[in-house]
Amino acid sequence: MSFEGFLRFMESKHCSIFDQAHTQVYQDMNQPLTSYFISTSHNTYLTGDQLVGQSDLSAYVIALRKGCRCLEIDCWDGPKLEPVVYHGYTLTNKILFKDVISTIEQHAFEVSAYPVILSLENHCSRRQQEVMASYLVSILGDKLLNSPLNHATTGELPSPDDLKYKILIKNKKMKFNRSEGATETNIDDSAEEEEEEEEEDDLDSDYEEEEGKKFKNKVMFWSPRPAQKEHKKKKKVVAEALSDLVIYTTSVKFISFSHSRDNQNSYENTSLPEKKASKLVKSAGADFVSHNQRFLSRIYPAGSRTTSSNYNPQKFWNVGAQLVALNFQSMDLAMDLSDGRFQDNGGCGYILKPNVLMSTKSFDPGWGHHSTTARNVMIKVISGSNLPVTGGKPMDPFVQVEIHGATCDIRKEKTQTIKNNSLSPYWGTVMTFNITIPELSLVRFCVRDRTGFFSSEFVGQYTLPFLSMKKGYRWVPLRARDGSSLDPASLFVFVWYT
């Protein structure tokens, strides 16, 4: 083999750091839906910020092509009995509900055969909900799940395999009383998207700083609070036609873990804002894990995230939350972690939760656990190749290797900085990590350009699950902020663990 041939081999998929067996669906897909992490989008229709950003059908196409399996649709009354989709009480533009459903119908199963959940944030009158129901039935046709399955494979909820090529509706449902029959359910009593003041997590400030400054200048005049007060006065109920389409994903209000344990049905799910969910992770992590073994939980970003920034999803995956909703239009650390986690299992949008989250033994990810699967990991960052240069200026690259997982496993290490070399920088830096719960862990390689003593700029990154990381001399393909390939930019590393 010539040197050129050997180089091509080392940069081929056969030597990729990502296990190529994991580029196909290889996990058990016959467990109940509660047993999976599910790729989930928040305010899917938006392509920008939460106040003046554009609503666009293309956002649904992009999310679905990234393997997203739970999409959000904010539904409001429109003119001429045409429901519209937009972020209510803001300056975002409106798109037609029927166009959203048509777009989803066309692209739902392009990259994954597994079920799509449409999470409706429903603010419509009864009449327009009936119009919504008619569109769902007529446009989605046989893809719409409108009745329970005859034979679910396992558990109380069906499995992803049972629901292949099906679209589920997540919404509130009319209550049924044996003596009185169907009774009305107020959709505003437990509205999912409560606006609450919450400090944003500082995930990766270099991603957001420049956009945040521009955004503040643009929207400092805008305040949605008066509109919210008006919203609270309006009471709407679930239309029977729409209620009948809700089968396995009925939205109910979260009260407490004990209340859910005693009263919640397997087909009912709750939504929690990130601040409340974060408090529960800290105060009752083991109870949260147990709750998510039985029920679907959706976590969504705080209303204060007007720039469409994201929280760190890892802490909610650590307690087994299935529907951890992120703003897919944002280019930040959270989306890097999401892309990394969900490239596993063939990129199908469903990842089987590890045994540690499904065991009957009590597990709290906030504690220091001594697992039988703990790993001592050595990563040697050897060199880089063809790193992208912007503006023709010299680059001073360094590599940061990060472990994201249980609290006790979170760590990062850096190489030294190499001056004026983006073509073939050599580091030769050895890093060691002790990973207690590898099943939950992600490994992120991030290349940065040193711009000052305390400052640096993003160049490229690659994130993957620890259990998908191959041993030996490996090629790490770098990705841009938007997740696209930076080929031929790459890193050359050596990985070993015991």
PDB file of C-alpha atoms in Angstrom, residues 17-19 336 340-341 343 441-445 462-470 476:
ATOM      1  CA  ILE A  17     -14.052   7.076  15.422  1.00  0.00           C
ATOM      2  CA  PHE A  18     -17.797   6.376  15.133  1.00  0.00           C
ATOM      3  CA  ASP A  19     -18.702   2.685  15.129  1.00  0.00           C
ATOM      4  CA  ASP A 336     -24.180  19.505  19.146  1.00  0.00           C
ATOM      5  CA  GLY A 340     -24.255  13.470  18.675  1.00  0.00           C
ATOM      6  CA  ARG A 341     -26.701  11.393  20.706  1.00  0.00           C
ATOM      7  CA  GLN A 343     -26.684   9.923  15.209  1.00  0.00           C
ATOM      8  CA  SER A 441     -21.901   9.775  28.350  1.00  0.00           C
ATOM      9  CA  LEU A 442     -21.155  11.759  25.202  1.00  0.00           C
ATOM     10  CA  VAL A 443     -17.653  12.668  24.018  1.00  0.00           C
ATOM     11  CA  ARG A 444     -17.184  15.992  22.227  1.00  0.00           C
ATOM     12  CA  PHE A 445     -14.055  17.026  20.300  1.00  0.00           C
ATOM     13  CA  TYR A 462     -17.658  16.334  16.568  1.00  0.00           C
ATOM     14  CA  THR A 463     -19.817  14.667  19.228  1.00  0.00           C
ATOM     15  CA  LEU A 464     -20.670  10.999  19.664  1.00  0.00           C
ATOM     16  CA  PRO A 465     -21.933   8.607  22.363  1.00  0.00           C
ATOM     17  CA  PHE A 466     -19.130   7.027  24.362  1.00  0.00           C
ATOM     18  CA  LEU A 467     -20.455   3.553  23.543  1.00  0.00           C
ATOM     19  CA  SER A 468     -20.202   4.372  19.813  1.00  0.00           C
ATOM     20  CA  MET A 469     -16.518   5.359  20.082  1.00  0.00           C
ATOM     21  CA  LYS A 470     -14.073   2.892  18.532  1.00  0.00           C
ATOM     22  CA  VAL A 476     -12.541  12.399  13.678  1.00  0.00           C
TER      23      VAL A 476
END
